[in-house]
Short mmCIF file of C-alpha atoms in Angstrom, two decimals:
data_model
loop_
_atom_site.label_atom_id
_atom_site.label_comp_id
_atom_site.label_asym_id
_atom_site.label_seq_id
_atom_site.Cartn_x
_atom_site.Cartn_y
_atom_site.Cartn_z
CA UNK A 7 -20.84 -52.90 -32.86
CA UNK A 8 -22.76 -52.17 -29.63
CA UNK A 9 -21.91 -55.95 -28.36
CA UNK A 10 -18.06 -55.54 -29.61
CA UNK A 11 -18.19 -52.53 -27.21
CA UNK A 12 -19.99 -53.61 -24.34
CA UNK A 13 -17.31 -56.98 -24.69
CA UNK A 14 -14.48 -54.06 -24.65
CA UNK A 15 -15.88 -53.03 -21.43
CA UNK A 16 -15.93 -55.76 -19.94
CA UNK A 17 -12.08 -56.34 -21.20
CA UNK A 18 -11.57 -53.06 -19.43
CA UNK A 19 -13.20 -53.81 -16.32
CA UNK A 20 -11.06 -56.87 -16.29
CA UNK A 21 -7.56 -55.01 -16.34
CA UNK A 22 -8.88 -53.03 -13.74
CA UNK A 23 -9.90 -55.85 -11.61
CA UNK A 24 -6.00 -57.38 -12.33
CA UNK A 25 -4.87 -54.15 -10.78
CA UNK A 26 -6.40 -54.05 -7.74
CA UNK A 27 -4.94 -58.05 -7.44
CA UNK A 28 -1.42 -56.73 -8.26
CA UNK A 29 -1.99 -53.71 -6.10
CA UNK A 30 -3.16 -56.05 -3.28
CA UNK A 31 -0.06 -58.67 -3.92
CA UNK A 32 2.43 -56.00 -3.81
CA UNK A 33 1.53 -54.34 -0.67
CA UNK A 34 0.46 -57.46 0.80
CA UNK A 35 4.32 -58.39 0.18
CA UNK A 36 5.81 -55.26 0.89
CA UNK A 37 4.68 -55.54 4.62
CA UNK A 38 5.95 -59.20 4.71
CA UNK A 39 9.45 -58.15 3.65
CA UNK A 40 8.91 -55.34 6.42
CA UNK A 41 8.05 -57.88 9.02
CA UNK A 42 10.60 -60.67 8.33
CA UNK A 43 12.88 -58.19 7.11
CA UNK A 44 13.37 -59.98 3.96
CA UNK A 45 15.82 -58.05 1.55
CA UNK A 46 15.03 -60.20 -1.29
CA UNK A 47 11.67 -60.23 -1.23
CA UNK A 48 11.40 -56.31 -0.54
CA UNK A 49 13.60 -56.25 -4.03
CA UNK A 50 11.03 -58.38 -5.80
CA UNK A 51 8.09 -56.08 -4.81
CA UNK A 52 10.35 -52.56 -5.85
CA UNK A 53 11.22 -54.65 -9.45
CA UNK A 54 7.75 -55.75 -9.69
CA UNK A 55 6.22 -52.37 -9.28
CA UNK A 56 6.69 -51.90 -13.57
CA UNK A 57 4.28 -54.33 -13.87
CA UNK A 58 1.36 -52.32 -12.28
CA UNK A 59 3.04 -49.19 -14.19
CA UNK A 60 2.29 -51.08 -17.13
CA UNK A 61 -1.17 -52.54 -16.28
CA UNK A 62 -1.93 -48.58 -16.21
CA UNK A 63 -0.38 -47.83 -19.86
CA UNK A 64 -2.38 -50.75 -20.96
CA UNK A 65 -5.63 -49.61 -19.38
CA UNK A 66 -5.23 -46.02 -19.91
CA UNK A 67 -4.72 -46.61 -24.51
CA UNK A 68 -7.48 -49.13 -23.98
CA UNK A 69 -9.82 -46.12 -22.43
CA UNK A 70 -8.40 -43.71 -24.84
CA UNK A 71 -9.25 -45.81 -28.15
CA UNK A 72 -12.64 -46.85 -26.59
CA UNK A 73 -13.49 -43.09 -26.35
CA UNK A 74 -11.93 -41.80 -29.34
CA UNK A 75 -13.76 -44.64 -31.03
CA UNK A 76 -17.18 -45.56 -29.80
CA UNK A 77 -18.09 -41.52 -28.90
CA UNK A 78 -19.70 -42.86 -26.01
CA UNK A 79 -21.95 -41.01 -23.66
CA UNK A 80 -23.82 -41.04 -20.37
CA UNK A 81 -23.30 -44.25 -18.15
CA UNK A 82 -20.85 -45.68 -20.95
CA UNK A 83 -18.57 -42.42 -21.24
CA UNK A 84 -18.67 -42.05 -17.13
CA UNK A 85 -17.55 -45.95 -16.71
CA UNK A 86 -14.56 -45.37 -19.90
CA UNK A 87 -13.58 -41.88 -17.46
CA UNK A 88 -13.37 -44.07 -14.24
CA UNK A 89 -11.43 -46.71 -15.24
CA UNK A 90 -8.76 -43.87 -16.19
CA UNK A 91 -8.97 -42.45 -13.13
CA UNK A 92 -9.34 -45.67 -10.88
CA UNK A 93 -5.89 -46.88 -12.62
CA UNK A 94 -3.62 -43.94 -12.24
CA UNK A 95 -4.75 -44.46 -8.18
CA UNK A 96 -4.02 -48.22 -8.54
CA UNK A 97 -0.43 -47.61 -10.00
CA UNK A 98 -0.31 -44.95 -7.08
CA UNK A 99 -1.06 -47.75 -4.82
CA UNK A 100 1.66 -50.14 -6.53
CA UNK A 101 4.19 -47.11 -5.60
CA UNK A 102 2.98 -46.91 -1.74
CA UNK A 103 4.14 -50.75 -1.38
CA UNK A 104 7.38 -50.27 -3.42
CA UNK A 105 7.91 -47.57 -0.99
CA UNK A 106 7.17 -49.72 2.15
CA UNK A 107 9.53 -52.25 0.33
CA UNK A 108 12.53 -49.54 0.27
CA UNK A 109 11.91 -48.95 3.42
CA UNK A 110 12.45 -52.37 4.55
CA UNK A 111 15.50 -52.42 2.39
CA UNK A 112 17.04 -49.39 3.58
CA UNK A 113 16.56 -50.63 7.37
CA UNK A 114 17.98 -53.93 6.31
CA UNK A 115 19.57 -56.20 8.10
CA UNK A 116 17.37 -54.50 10.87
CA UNK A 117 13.75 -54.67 11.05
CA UNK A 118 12.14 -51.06 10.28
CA UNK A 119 9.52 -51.46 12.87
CA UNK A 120 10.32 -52.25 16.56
CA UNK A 121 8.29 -55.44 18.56
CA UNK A 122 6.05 -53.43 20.19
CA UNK A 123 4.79 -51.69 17.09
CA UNK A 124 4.86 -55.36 14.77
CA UNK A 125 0.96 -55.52 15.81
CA UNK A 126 0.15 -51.83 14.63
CA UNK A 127 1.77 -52.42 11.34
CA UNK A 128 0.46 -55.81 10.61
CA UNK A 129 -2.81 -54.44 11.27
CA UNK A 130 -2.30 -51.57 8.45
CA UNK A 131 -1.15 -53.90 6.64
CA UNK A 132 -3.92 -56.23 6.51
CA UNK A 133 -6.17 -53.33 6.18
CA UNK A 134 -4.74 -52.37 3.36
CA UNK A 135 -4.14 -55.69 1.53
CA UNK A 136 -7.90 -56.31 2.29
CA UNK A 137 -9.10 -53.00 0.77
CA UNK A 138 -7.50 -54.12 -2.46
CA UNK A 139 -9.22 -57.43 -2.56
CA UNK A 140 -12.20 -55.69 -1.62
CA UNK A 141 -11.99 -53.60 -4.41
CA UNK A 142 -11.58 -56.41 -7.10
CA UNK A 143 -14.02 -58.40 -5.72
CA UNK A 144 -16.68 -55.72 -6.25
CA UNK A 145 -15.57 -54.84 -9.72
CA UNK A 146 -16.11 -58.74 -10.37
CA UNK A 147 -19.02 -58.92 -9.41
CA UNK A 148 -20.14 -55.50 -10.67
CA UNK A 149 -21.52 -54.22 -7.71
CA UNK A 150 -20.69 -50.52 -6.84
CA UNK A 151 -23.07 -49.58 -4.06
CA UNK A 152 -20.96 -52.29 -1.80
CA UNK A 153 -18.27 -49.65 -1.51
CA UNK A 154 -19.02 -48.19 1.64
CA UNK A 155 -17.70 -50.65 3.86
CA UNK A 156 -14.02 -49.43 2.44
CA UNK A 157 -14.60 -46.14 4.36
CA UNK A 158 -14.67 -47.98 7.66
CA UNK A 159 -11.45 -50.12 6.72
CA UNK A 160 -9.55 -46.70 5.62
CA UNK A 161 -10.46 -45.26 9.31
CA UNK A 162 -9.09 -47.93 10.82
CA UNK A 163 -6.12 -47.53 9.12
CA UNK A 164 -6.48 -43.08 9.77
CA UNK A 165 -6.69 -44.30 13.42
CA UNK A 166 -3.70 -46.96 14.06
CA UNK A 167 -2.08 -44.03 11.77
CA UNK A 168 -2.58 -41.71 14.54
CA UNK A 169 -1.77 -43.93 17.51
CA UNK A 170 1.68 -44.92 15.68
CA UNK A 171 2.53 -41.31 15.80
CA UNK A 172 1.39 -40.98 18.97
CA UNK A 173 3.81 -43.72 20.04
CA UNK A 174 6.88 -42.13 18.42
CA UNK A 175 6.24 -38.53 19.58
CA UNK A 176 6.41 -39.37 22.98
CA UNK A 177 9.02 -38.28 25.46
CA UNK A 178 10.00 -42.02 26.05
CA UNK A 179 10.60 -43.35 22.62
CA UNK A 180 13.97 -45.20 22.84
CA UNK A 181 14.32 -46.33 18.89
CA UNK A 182 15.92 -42.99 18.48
CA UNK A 183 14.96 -40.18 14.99
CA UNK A 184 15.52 -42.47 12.15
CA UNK A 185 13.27 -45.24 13.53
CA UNK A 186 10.64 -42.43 13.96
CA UNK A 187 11.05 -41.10 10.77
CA UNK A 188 10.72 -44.34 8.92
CA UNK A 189 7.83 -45.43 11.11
CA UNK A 190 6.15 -41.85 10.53
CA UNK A 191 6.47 -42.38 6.65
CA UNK A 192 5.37 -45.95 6.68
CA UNK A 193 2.19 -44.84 8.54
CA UNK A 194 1.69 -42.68 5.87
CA UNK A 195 2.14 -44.51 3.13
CA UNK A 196 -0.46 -47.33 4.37
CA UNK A 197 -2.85 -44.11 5.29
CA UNK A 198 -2.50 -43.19 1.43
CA UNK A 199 -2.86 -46.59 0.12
CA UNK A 200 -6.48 -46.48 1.98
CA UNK A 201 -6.93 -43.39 0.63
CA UNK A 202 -6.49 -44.29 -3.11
CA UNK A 203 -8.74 -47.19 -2.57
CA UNK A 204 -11.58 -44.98 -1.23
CA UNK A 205 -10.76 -42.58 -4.33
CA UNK A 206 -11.12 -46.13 -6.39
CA UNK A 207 -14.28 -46.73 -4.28
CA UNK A 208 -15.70 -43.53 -4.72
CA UNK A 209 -15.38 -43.20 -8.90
CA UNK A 210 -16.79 -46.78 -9.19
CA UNK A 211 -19.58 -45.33 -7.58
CA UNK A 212 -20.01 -42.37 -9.63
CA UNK A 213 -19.74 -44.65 -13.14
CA UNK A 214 -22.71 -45.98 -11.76
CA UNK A 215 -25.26 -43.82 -10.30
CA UNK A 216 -24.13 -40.55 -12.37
CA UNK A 217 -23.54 -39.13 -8.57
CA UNK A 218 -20.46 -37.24 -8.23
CA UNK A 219 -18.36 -38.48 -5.04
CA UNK A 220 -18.78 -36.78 -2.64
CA UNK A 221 -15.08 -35.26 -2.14
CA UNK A 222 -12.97 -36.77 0.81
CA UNK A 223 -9.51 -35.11 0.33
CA UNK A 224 -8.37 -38.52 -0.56
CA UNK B 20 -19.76 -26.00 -33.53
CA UNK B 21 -16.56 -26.41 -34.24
CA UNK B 22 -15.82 -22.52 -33.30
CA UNK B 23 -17.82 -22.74 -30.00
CA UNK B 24 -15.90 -26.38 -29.59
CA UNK B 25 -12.56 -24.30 -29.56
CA UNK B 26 -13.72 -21.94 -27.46
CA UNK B 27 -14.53 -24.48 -25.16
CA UNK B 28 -11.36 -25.54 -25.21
CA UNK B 29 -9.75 -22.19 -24.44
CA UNK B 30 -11.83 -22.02 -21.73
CA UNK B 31 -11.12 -25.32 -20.27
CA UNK B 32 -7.48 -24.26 -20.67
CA UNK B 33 -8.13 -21.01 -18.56
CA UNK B 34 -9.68 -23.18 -15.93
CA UNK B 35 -6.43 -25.38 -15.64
CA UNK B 36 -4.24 -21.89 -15.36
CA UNK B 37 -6.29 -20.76 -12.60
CA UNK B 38 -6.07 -24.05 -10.97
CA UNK B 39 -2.02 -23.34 -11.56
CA UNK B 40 -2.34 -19.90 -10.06
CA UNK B 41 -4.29 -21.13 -7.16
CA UNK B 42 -2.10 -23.73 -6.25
CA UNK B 43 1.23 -20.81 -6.44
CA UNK B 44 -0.70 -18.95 -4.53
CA UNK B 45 -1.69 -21.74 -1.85
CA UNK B 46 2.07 -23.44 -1.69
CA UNK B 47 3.34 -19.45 -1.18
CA UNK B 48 1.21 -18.44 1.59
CA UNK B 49 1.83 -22.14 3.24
CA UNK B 50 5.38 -21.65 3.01
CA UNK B 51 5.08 -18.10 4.63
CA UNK B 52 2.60 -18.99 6.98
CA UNK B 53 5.49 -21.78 8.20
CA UNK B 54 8.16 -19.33 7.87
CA UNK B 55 6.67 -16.62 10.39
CA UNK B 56 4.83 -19.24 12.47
CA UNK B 57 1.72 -17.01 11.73
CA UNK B 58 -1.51 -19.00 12.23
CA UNK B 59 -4.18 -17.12 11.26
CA UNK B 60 -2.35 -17.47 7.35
CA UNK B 61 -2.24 -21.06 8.07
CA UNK B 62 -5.72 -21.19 8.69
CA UNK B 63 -6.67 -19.13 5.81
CA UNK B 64 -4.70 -21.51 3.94
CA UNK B 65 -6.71 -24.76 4.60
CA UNK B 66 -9.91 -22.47 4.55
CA UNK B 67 -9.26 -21.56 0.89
CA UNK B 68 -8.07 -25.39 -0.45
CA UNK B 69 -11.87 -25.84 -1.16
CA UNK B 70 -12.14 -23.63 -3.67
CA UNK B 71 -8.76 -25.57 -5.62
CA UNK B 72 -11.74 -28.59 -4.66
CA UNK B 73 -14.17 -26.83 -6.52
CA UNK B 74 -12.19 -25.46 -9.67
CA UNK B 75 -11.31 -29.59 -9.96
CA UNK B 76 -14.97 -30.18 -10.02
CA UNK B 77 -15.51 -27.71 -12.54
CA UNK B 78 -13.23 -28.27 -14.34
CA UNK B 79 -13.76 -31.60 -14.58
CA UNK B 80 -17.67 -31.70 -14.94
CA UNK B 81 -16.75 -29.44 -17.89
CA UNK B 82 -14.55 -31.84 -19.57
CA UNK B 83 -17.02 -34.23 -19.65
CA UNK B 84 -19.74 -32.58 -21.14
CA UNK B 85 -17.44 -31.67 -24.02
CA UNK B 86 -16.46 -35.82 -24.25
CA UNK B 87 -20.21 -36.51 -24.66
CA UNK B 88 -21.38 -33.63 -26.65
CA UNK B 89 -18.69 -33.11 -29.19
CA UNK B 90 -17.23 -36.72 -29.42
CA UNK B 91 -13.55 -35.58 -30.10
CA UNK B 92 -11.07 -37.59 -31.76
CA UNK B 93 -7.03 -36.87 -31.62
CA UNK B 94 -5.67 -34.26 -30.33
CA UNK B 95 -8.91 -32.51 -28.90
CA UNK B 96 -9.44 -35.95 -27.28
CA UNK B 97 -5.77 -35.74 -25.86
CA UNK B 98 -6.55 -32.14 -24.74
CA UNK B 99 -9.44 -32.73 -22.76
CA UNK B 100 -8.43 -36.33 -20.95
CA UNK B 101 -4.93 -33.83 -20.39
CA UNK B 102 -7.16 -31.45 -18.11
CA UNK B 103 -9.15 -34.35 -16.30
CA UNK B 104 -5.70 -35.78 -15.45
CA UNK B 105 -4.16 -32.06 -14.62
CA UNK B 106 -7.38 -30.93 -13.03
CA UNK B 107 -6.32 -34.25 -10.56
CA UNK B 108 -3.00 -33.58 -10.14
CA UNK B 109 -3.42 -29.78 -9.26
CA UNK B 110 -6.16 -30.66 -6.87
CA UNK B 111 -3.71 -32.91 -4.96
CA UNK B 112 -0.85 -29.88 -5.31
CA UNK B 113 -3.77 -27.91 -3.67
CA UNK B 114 -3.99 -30.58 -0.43
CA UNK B 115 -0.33 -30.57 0.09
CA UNK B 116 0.05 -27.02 0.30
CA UNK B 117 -2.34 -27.31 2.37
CA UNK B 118 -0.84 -30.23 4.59
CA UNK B 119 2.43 -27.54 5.07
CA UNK B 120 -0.18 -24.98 6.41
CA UNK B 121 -1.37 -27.90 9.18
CA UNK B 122 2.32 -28.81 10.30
CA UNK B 123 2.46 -24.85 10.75
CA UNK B 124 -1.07 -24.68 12.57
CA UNK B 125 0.36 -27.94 14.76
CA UNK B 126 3.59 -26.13 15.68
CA UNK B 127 2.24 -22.92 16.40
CA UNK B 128 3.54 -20.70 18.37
CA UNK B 129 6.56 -22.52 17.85
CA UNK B 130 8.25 -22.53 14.82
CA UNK B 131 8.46 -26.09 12.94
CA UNK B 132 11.47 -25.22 10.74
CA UNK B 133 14.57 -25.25 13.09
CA UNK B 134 16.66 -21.24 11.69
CA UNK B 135 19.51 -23.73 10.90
CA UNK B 136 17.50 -25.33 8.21
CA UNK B 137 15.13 -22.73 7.50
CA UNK B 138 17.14 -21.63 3.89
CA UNK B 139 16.58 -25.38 2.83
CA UNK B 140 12.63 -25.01 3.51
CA UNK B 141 12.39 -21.30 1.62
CA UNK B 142 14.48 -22.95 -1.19
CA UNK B 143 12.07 -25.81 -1.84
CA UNK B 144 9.08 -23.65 -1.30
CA UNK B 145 10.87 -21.23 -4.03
CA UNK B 146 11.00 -23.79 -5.85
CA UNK B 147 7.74 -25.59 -5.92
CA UNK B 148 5.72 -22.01 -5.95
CA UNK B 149 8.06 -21.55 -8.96
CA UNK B 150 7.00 -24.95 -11.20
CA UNK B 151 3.44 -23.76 -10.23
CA UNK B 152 3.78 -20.71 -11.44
CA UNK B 153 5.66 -22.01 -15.03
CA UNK B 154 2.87 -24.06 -15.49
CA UNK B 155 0.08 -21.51 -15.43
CA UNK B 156 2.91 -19.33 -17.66
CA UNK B 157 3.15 -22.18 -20.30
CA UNK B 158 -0.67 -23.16 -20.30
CA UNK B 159 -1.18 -19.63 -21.07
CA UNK B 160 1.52 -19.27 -23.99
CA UNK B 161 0.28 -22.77 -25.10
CA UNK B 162 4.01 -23.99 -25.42
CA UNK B 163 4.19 -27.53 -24.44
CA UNK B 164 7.72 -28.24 -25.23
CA UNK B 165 9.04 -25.28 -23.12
CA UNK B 166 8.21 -27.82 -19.43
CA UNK B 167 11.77 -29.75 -19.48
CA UNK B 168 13.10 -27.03 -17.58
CA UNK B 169 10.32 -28.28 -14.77
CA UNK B 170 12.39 -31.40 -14.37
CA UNK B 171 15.43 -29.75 -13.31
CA UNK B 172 13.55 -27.82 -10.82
CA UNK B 173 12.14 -31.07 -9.43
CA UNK B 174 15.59 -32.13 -9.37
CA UNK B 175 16.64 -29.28 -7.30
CA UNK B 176 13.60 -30.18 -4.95
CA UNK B 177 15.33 -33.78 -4.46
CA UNK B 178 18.02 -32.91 -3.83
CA UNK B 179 16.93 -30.79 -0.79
CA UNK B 180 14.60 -33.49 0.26
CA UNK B 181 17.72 -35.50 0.70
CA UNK B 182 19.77 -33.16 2.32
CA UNK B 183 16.93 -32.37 5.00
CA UNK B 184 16.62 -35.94 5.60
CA UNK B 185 20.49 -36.35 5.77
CA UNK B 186 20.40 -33.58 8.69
CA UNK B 187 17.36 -34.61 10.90
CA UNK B 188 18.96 -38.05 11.14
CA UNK B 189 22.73 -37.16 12.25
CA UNK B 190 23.98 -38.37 14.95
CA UNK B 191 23.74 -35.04 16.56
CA UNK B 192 20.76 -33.74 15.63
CA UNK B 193 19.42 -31.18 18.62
CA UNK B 194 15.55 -31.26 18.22
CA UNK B 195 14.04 -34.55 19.50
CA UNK B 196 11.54 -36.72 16.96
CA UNK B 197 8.45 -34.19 16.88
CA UNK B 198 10.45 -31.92 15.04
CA UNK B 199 12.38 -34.37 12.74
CA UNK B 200 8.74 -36.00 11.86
CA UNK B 201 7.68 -32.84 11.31
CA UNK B 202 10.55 -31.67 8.52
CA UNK B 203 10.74 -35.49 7.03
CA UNK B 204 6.42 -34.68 6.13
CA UNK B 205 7.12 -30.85 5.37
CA UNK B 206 10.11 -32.18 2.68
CA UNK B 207 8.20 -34.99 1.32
CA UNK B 208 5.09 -32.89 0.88
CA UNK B 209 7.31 -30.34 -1.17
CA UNK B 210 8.67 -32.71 -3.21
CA UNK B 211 5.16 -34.88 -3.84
CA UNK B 212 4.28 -30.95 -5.12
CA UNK B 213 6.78 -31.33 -8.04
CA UNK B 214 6.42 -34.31 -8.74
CA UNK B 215 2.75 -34.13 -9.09
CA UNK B 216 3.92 -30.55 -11.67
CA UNK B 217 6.08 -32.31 -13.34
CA UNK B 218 3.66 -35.33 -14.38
CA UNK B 219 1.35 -32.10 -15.41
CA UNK B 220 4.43 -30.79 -17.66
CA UNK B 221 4.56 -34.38 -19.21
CA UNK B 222 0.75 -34.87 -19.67
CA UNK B 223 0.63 -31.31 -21.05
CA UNK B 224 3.18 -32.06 -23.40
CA UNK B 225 1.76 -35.80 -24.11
CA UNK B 226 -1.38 -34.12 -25.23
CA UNK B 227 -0.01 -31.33 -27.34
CA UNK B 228 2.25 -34.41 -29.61
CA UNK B 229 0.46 -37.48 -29.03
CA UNK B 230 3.77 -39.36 -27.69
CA UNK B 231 3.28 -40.83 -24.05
CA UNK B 232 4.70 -39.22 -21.81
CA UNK B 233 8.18 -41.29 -20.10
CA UNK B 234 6.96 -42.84 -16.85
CA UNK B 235 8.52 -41.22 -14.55
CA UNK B 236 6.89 -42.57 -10.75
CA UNK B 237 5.33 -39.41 -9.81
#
């Protein structure tokens, strides 16, 4: 039985890692429908978002049966917990890019983000694509403690964050409020994407050392 | 053990209610801190989100000693994954009453809610104070089927959301971009508050009859 189990781990470890792919594909998307402002393609990322809603059901009744079923404890029982946890963020992240695809869609035929703030974006967006892959890489290769790097990405992202809204608060902005508003929420939603990948980051950690994270308002 | 296991799991239901309290309590004093300008609230406010931080930990550590001590099957297994996940979500309902209280801290001594739209803001704070509040009520009369009325609440949060967003972007709105940023956060913070009660109601309800809760993109 204990080999069946430790195979069903592995199975579960595997979903994961597809989320963080799908999580990475959408967003990674998302910002090129933003960028090119792509209607079609910012539809396919908002339609595909069910799949990563999925991906979590599937995860989450794996978990459940593994617990309810193999009463497992200590390293076992923390890694079943985590994989809850890290998927409800993932499908979290799946939402942030559907968002950043509405966005694009709502600003359509017009691009959402003005020339002088395409670099900013892309940058987030890179960042936050490569957080993703970052994550399943390291859940492939089962190696938690090479999560810290993810911090530095994510305050990368905290700082372009900050300079976009430095950009549209000033008293020379010429895009007028909507722009702003749409530029202040996409910031956001790439800050909270980074965020949910530390959180990811952070619980893969604590399955396994047994230390709890140490807590980042994420 | 199986008396002291349901005492266990009254307890861990008392620590979810005061993590329902706390969070009424926080979204309140945020929403009056904004209303009056008055920053020393505001402060007080961010000050006391730690302790929502430290009821999650508690409450979660304490889940998880029950997983690996009493191996629960069914609906005690659905019961105590329901608090992890709640314990989460009222945490987050914790930061963004606490994210109100630092747009009221930024603006002060200004006010950040314009006196036009300043019903719209005390509505939605009603409101999201008031699904707080039903939770911690329901928890406590352990009636899971009485939280549909939460969706029609969250409803009535939408539809504010939309309306504020509908004004801050007219043609003739008077206030310049810091302001409209400002109330396009404040609304999407009040409405990320119900959401987040809502998927409580349905992962309340999902652990009292066993039937998945409807996804429902909160």
């Amino acid at each position: 039985m204990r080999e069946g189990f430790h195979e069903e781990l592995n199975r579960l470890s595997a979903q994961l890692r597809r989320m963080c792919t799908l999580a990475a594909d959408a967003i990674r998307r998302a910002s090129r429908s933003l960028r090119t402002a792509d209607l079609d393609l910012a539809e396919q990322v908002i339609a595909a978002d069910a799949e990563i809603d999925w991906a979590r059901a599937d995860c989450e009744s794996h978990a459940q049966a593994l617990l309810a079923l193999q009463a497992p404890k200590a390293h076992d029982l923390r890694t079943i917990l985590a994989a809850i946890y890290c998927a409800e963020r993932l499908e979290r992240m799946g939402d942030l890019a559907a968002h950043v695809a509405d966005i694009a869609r709502f600003a359509h035929p017009h691009h959402a983000v003005p020339a002088h703030l395409e670099y900013s974006f892309a940058a987030m967006a890179d960042a936050a694509a490569g957080m993703a892959d970052r994550l399943a890489e390291l859940i492939e290769r089962q190696c938690p403690c090479g999560f810290a790097d993810l911090a530095d990405i994510d305050q990368a992202i905290d700082t372009m964050h900050a300079h976009v809204l430095t950009v549209i608060t000033s008293d020379h902005w010429p895009h007028g409020v909507q722009t702003a508003i749409n530029l202040a929420l996409l910031a956001r939603f790439y800050e909270r994407f980074g965020d949910h990948a530390v959180a990811v980051a952070n619980r893969l950690g604590f399955a396994a050392t047994g230390e709890l994270p140490f807590h980042t308002h994420t």
